[in-house]
Amino acid sequence: MELSERQKKIIDIVKQNEPISGDNIAAQLGLTKPTLRSDLAVLTMTGILDARPKVGYIYSGLSFDPLLHEELFDKKIGDMMLSPVIVTPNTTVQSAVTDLFMYDVGSLYVVSEETGEIVGLVSRKDLLRSMMNTNDNQTPVAVIMTRMPNIIMCDPETTVLEAGRLLTLHEVDSLPVVEHKASKKVIGKISKTRVMEHFIQIGIEEEKNA
Amino acid sequence: MELSERQKKIIDIVKQNEPISGDNIAAQLGLTKPTLRSDLAVLTMTGILDARPKVGYIYSGLSFDPLLHEELFDKKIGDMMLSPVIVTPNTTVQSAVTDLFMYDVGSLYVVSEETGEIVGLVSRKDLLRSMMNTNDNQTPVAVIMTRMPNIIMCDPETTVLEAGRLLTLHEVDSLPVVEHKASKKVIGKISKTRVMEHFIQIGIEEEKNA
């Protein structure tokens, strides 16, 4: 829904002067009441304003954000991605666990030193499984990692809705973000945590504005 | 925004017959065009319908859901919580790791056998740390768990926005859901994954309806 400039002005006037009669709104705008009739009808029927007989117009405080949908679901991953923590295939399990704690992340991306391309992914779960199965913390991550082509990735143009759908569908904790669809060069990370935070941040802002 | 029954009928008629003139909409409803004038004004000004001169009314396909905000952020945890996986304080680290894999969860809640109340929480991270520090997988989880009162909890009446805020603020992967605010009896679990899925599911449904 697109509000006109005049409708936005009416909302501001009501917010600052509520309760206020239609005549007084018209006077503040230097217009006649009949001119405002259709604007006031739209604003009351959408629930943005409340018209109380013999009292006047009141701002309903309805958290009505016509852009909410786009802001929530169409945001590009390139605008919200995190920094990836990168290791090489010969990194030991012990060193990988240390990295997880040091950077406080849930997964590490394994990148080939020769090509600079992603070859694997190691999660907390992969490391826990490895440590249960063997006491040898010197195993290279290349042995235990999830490897290409079984890694679900996205790129900066992916929407948060699509990234969230991939995270849910494939039951993974994060997606490496590669330069573009055909690339294997990792430039970022998007995690379940980051996606959740995106929605919660918007919810908190909406609450403040309500 | 609350659409009237007549407005909803108009939307359905336009969806099925677009483009359709105002006269034809009125005819289908058995009403006169002047009677519909204010409804058509609201539907076009909100962007739900598009009025094209000499063509007629067209459904704009705008994903306009006035209840989106409430559906997204006000949902009660009681209506979306998961089953918790419960262990006792003397459960070994080895057995706890097995439970994590068997039930495919990220955390276990530690409940006292005597009182039936929650006394601790063990996450993947806690178990990984323990296994790094010692090779003794027979350590009881009571030794390594996060313990009360350092556990962030919620109850069935908590909104998803508040639960998400707590998960983000305290950087934890899940919150035990207790019977009510003053209780320590665990009846459910809410995880970052579940919160993210809630938002993504709504996003996917909105996309389908658009």
XYZ file of C-alpha atoms in Angstrom:
420
model
C 0.000 0.000 0.000
C 1.289 3.413 -0.983
C 0.140 6.298 1.159
C -0.003 9.694 -0.558
C 1.963 12.649 0.821
C -1.302 14.205 1.973
C -2.314 11.036 3.809
C 1.050 10.944 5.585
C 0.596 14.597 6.615
C -2.856 13.790 7.997
C -1.368 10.954 10.078
C 1.260 13.319 11.514
C -1.351 15.946 12.364
C -3.544 13.379 14.119
C -0.578 11.920 16.027
C 0.286 15.352 17.409
C -3.211 16.645 18.079
C -5.411 13.658 18.827
C -8.310 13.678 19.287
C -8.855 16.139 16.425
C -11.934 16.840 14.288
C -11.975 16.541 10.503
C -12.579 20.303 10.297
C -9.451 21.025 12.319
C -7.345 18.665 10.205
C -8.624 20.443 7.083
C -7.836 23.848 8.638
C -4.258 22.802 9.432
C -3.795 21.714 5.831
C -5.503 24.816 4.421
C -8.051 22.593 2.673
C -11.784 22.007 2.916
C -13.189 18.983 4.704
C -14.882 17.562 1.570
C -11.458 17.564 -0.132
C -10.148 15.298 2.625
C -13.138 12.947 2.660
C -11.606 10.154 0.573
C -8.243 10.364 2.384
C -9.925 10.116 5.773
C -12.024 7.203 4.500
C -8.928 5.288 3.416
C -7.078 6.046 6.654
C -9.961 4.879 8.829
C -10.840 1.839 6.725
C -7.236 0.674 6.812
C -7.339 1.065 10.574
C -4.512 3.604 10.659
C -6.878 6.219 12.130
C -9.843 5.612 14.359
C -12.865 7.930 13.955
C -14.752 8.334 17.236
C -18.139 10.065 17.040
C -18.226 13.394 18.904
C -14.539 12.985 19.833
C -12.580 13.126 16.602
C -9.835 11.214 14.851
C -7.343 9.197 16.875
C -4.146 7.533 15.712
C -4.819 3.853 16.294
C -1.176 2.957 16.879
C -1.682 -0.027 14.597
C 1.744 -1.156 13.556
C 1.045 -0.893 9.879
C 4.103 -1.045 7.700
C 3.342 -1.565 4.030
C 7.008 -2.359 3.380
C 7.219 -4.981 6.131
C 7.027 -7.888 3.717
C 9.846 -6.665 1.467
C 12.045 -5.644 4.387
C 11.583 -9.042 6.012
C 11.914 -11.487 3.174
C 13.554 -9.794 0.180
C 16.735 -8.567 1.861
C 19.855 -9.657 -0.031
C 22.373 -11.930 1.665
C 25.167 -9.652 0.398
C 23.802 -6.944 2.726
C 23.689 -9.104 5.841
C 26.328 -11.822 5.569
C 28.958 -12.563 8.201
C 32.701 -13.125 7.847
C 33.586 -16.768 7.255
C 36.256 -18.548 9.289
C 38.486 -20.370 6.817
C 40.810 -23.352 7.389
C 42.845 -25.523 5.013
C 42.310 -29.269 4.407
C 45.346 -30.261 6.498
C 44.158 -28.343 9.603
C 43.878 -30.835 12.488
C 40.628 -31.573 14.321
C 42.213 -30.154 17.472
C 43.112 -26.884 15.765
C 39.646 -26.696 14.162
C 37.949 -27.056 17.565
C 40.198 -24.296 18.926
C 39.159 -22.056 16.005
C 35.476 -22.754 16.707
C 35.873 -21.555 20.293
C 38.244 -18.707 19.475
C 35.951 -17.160 16.839
C 32.776 -18.418 18.563
C 31.286 -19.841 15.368
C 29.385 -23.031 14.572
C 31.187 -24.022 11.368
C 34.431 -23.599 9.464
C 34.873 -23.513 5.697
C 37.699 -25.584 4.234
C 39.426 -23.854 1.306
C 42.092 -25.331 -0.976
C 45.397 -23.490 -0.742
C 46.082 -24.146 -4.434
C 42.821 -22.962 -5.989
C 41.398 -20.693 -3.246
C 38.093 -22.546 -3.752
C 35.890 -24.135 -1.120
C 36.348 -27.909 -0.875
C 34.596 -28.684 2.411
C 32.752 -27.579 5.532
C 33.264 -28.660 9.155
C 30.500 -28.166 11.733
C 30.444 -28.540 15.517
C 28.545 -31.757 14.907
C 31.244 -33.126 12.530
C 33.935 -32.391 15.127
C 31.939 -33.901 17.983
C 31.346 -37.071 15.941
C 35.025 -37.310 15.057
C 36.092 -36.923 18.678
C 33.612 -39.594 19.783
C 34.905 -42.035 17.186
C 38.618 -41.550 17.772
C 40.825 -39.981 20.396
C 43.184 -38.821 17.651
C 42.818 -35.052 17.584
C 45.530 -34.840 14.932
C 43.249 -36.116 12.142
C 43.150 -33.567 9.276
C 39.723 -31.980 8.775
C 39.856 -33.179 5.159
C 39.056 -36.653 6.535
C 35.910 -35.678 8.433
C 34.547 -32.667 6.539
C 31.356 -32.520 4.489
C 32.751 -32.144 0.996
C 31.777 -30.669 -2.360
C 29.393 -31.150 -4.128
C 27.359 -31.842 -0.960
C 27.697 -28.284 0.336
C 24.696 -25.983 -0.032
C 25.820 -22.481 -0.946
C 24.319 -19.135 -1.851
C 25.522 -15.850 -3.337
C 25.138 -12.150 -2.452
C 21.979 -11.840 -4.593
C 20.166 -14.656 -2.757
C 17.236 -13.315 -0.687
C 17.031 -14.025 3.035
C 13.837 -16.010 2.376
C 15.625 -18.306 -0.083
C 18.653 -18.690 2.229
C 16.339 -19.520 5.135
C 14.510 -22.039 2.961
C 17.823 -23.736 2.074
C 18.982 -23.794 5.726
C 15.669 -25.376 6.769
C 15.363 -27.814 3.871
C 18.918 -29.157 4.089
C 19.083 -28.963 7.907
C 22.414 -27.160 7.946
C 23.587 -24.431 10.325
C 25.162 -22.133 7.752
C 25.651 -21.552 4.026
C 28.924 -20.357 2.504
C 28.351 -17.250 0.362
C 30.299 -17.443 -2.906
C 31.113 -14.531 -5.240
C 28.456 -15.539 -7.770
C 26.472 -18.629 -8.736
C 29.226 -20.275 -10.812
C 31.997 -19.453 -8.321
C 33.537 -21.440 -5.479
C 35.329 -18.458 -3.978
C 33.931 -17.898 -0.471
C 33.293 -14.261 0.468
C 30.933 -14.687 3.416
C 28.706 -16.816 5.574
C 25.029 -16.829 6.426
C 23.958 -18.755 9.519
C 20.607 -19.707 11.059
C 21.528 -17.373 13.906
C 22.055 -14.443 11.518
C 18.773 -15.116 9.713
C 16.869 -15.309 12.998
C 18.485 -12.088 14.230
C 17.398 -10.323 11.040
C 13.733 -11.112 11.740
C 13.969 -10.373 15.461
C 15.676 -7.009 14.846
C 12.852 -5.943 12.552
C 10.304 -7.140 15.124
C 11.967 -5.083 17.853
C 12.087 -1.969 15.623
C 8.426 -2.410 14.688
C 7.539 -2.612 18.365
C 9.421 0.609 19.104
C 7.622 2.424 16.294
C 4.194 1.152 17.293
C -6.678 -3.471 8.125
C -10.027 -5.201 8.212
C -11.621 -5.868 4.841
C -15.420 -6.135 4.844
C -17.140 -9.245 3.513
C -18.263 -7.281 0.469
C -14.703 -6.115 -0.226
C -13.454 -9.687 -0.028
C -16.172 -10.787 -2.490
C -15.133 -8.005 -4.881
C -11.516 -9.219 -4.732
C -12.619 -12.772 -5.562
C -14.762 -11.582 -8.484
C -11.879 -9.526 -9.901
C -9.398 -12.396 -9.446
C -11.638 -14.701 -11.472
C -12.776 -12.255 -14.151
C -9.998 -9.699 -14.587
C -10.098 -7.322 -16.300
C -13.659 -6.535 -15.252
C -15.606 -3.252 -15.260
C -17.181 -1.742 -12.154
C -20.619 -2.270 -13.746
C -19.966 -5.979 -14.172
C -18.724 -6.343 -10.595
C -21.907 -4.602 -9.408
C -24.038 -6.882 -11.602
C -22.411 -10.017 -10.167
C -23.154 -8.776 -6.659
C -26.696 -7.688 -7.530
C -25.862 -4.137 -6.474
C -25.589 -0.757 -8.182
C -22.227 0.729 -9.087
C -22.664 3.803 -6.812
C -23.157 1.412 -3.871
C -19.720 -0.065 -4.579
C -17.938 3.242 -5.082
C -16.373 3.508 -1.607
C -15.358 -0.178 -1.574
C -13.662 0.140 -4.959
C -11.945 3.325 -3.785
C -10.513 1.580 -0.750
C -9.422 -1.474 -2.750
C -7.639 0.631 -5.370
C -6.098 3.082 -2.912
C -4.699 0.240 -0.845
C -3.203 -1.197 -4.031
C -5.123 -4.465 -3.786
C -6.916 -3.702 -7.062
C -5.601 -1.752 -9.993
C -8.100 0.356 -11.969
C -7.044 0.682 -15.605
C -8.965 3.233 -17.703
C -11.000 1.614 -20.514
C -9.833 -1.851 -19.366
C -11.322 -2.417 -15.948
C -10.236 -3.619 -12.526
C -7.265 -5.953 -12.207
C -6.051 -7.830 -9.133
C -2.635 -6.363 -8.460
C -1.240 -9.465 -6.780
C 0.277 -7.214 -4.145
C 1.149 -9.400 -1.206
C -0.820 -7.405 1.287
C -1.457 -9.161 4.536
C -2.706 -6.870 7.261
C -2.218 -9.606 9.845
C 1.390 -10.291 8.828
C 2.852 -8.467 11.810
C 0.773 -10.318 14.406
C 1.267 -13.687 12.735
C 5.018 -13.151 12.594
C 5.870 -11.728 15.975
C 3.011 -12.353 18.408
C 2.757 -16.130 18.077
C 2.891 -17.867 21.463
C 5.728 -20.280 22.194
C 3.154 -22.752 23.569
C 1.814 -23.092 20.022
C 5.167 -23.774 18.360
C 7.492 -25.375 20.911
C 9.402 -28.615 20.329
C 9.794 -31.666 22.572
C 12.773 -31.382 24.911
C 15.328 -34.180 25.262
C 15.829 -34.749 28.992
C 18.763 -36.375 30.796
C 19.624 -36.736 34.487
C 22.662 -35.176 36.226
C 24.545 -38.494 36.372
C 24.259 -39.121 32.598
C 27.801 -39.481 31.189
C 29.256 -37.172 28.537
C 29.472 -40.173 26.199
C 25.797 -41.007 26.656
C 24.843 -37.324 26.249
C 26.711 -37.113 22.913
C 24.918 -40.278 21.777
C 21.575 -38.681 22.696
C 22.465 -35.535 20.725
C 23.060 -37.599 17.593
C 20.187 -40.015 18.173
C 17.578 -37.259 18.580
C 19.430 -34.849 16.267
C 19.216 -31.921 18.683
C 21.651 -29.209 19.731
C 21.063 -29.282 23.475
C 19.848 -31.501 26.321
C 18.047 -30.388 29.458
C 19.250 -31.835 32.757
C 16.391 -32.572 35.167
C 16.676 -33.685 38.812
C 15.193 -37.117 39.414
C 14.088 -36.085 42.905
C 12.282 -32.826 42.138
C 11.503 -33.181 38.416
C 12.872 -29.638 38.022
C 15.478 -28.389 35.554
C 18.946 -28.052 37.095
C 21.124 -27.661 34.010
C 21.552 -27.523 30.250
C 24.189 -29.210 28.051
C 24.903 -27.897 24.554
C 27.000 -29.296 21.692
C 29.549 -26.632 22.600
C 29.697 -27.771 26.269
C 30.272 -31.374 25.154
C 32.911 -30.427 22.590
C 34.754 -28.363 25.204
C 34.625 -31.221 27.690
C 35.968 -33.713 25.160
C 38.801 -31.367 24.224
C 39.797 -30.922 27.865
C 39.689 -34.556 28.908
C 39.517 -37.922 27.241
C 37.278 -39.170 30.024
C 33.882 -39.653 28.375
C 32.503 -41.042 31.643
C 32.333 -37.605 33.309
C 28.742 -36.928 34.506
C 27.046 -34.040 32.665
C 26.452 -32.424 36.077
C 30.153 -31.500 36.008
C 30.121 -29.704 32.678
C 26.561 -28.386 32.331
C 25.436 -24.767 32.430
C 23.498 -24.674 35.669
C 20.638 -22.786 37.269
C 20.237 -19.860 37.778
C 22.268 -19.176 34.614
C 19.706 -20.789 32.304
C 17.461 -18.488 30.282
C 13.938 -19.912 30.110
C 10.523 -18.960 28.774
C 6.939 -20.147 29.191
C 4.060 -21.006 26.807
C 2.757 -17.425 26.907
C 6.073 -15.925 25.758
C 5.801 -14.469 22.229
C 8.152 -15.636 19.488
C 9.552 -12.083 19.331
C 10.471 -12.148 23.020
C 11.932 -15.683 22.758
C 13.985 -14.624 19.731
C 15.184 -11.553 21.613
C 16.319 -13.738 24.536
C 18.078 -16.232 22.209
C 19.926 -13.362 20.490
C 20.746 -11.359 23.625
C 22.081 -14.317 25.629
C 23.695 -16.048 22.627
C 22.148 -19.429 23.408
C 20.845 -22.040 20.974
C 17.634 -22.914 22.792
C 15.409 -21.970 25.723
C 13.689 -24.530 27.963
C 9.943 -23.861 28.133
C 8.635 -24.220 31.700
C 4.977 -24.637 32.748
C 4.689 -21.028 33.936
C 6.961 -18.180 35.020
C 7.495 -19.417 38.583
C 7.943 -23.070 37.579
C 11.052 -25.141 36.845
C 9.110 -28.014 35.282
C 10.205 -28.312 31.628
C 7.399 -28.940 29.131
C 9.099 -27.944 25.873
C 11.956 -26.372 24.019
C 12.317 -23.452 21.640
C 15.447 -23.312 19.491
C 16.939 -20.757 17.103
C 16.209 -23.241 14.342
C 12.500 -23.414 15.276
C 12.225 -19.623 15.457
C 13.882 -19.218 12.058
C 11.615 -21.879 10.535
C 8.559 -20.027 11.832
C 9.533 -16.882 9.903
C 10.604 -18.761 6.789
C 7.370 -20.800 6.688
C 5.306 -17.608 6.757
C 7.522 -16.121 4.040
C 6.992 -19.161 1.823
C 3.205 -19.093 2.386
C 3.096 -15.362 1.605
C 4.982 -16.009 -1.615
C 2.492 -18.714 -2.639
C -0.445 -16.400 -1.972
C 1.104 -13.475 -3.823
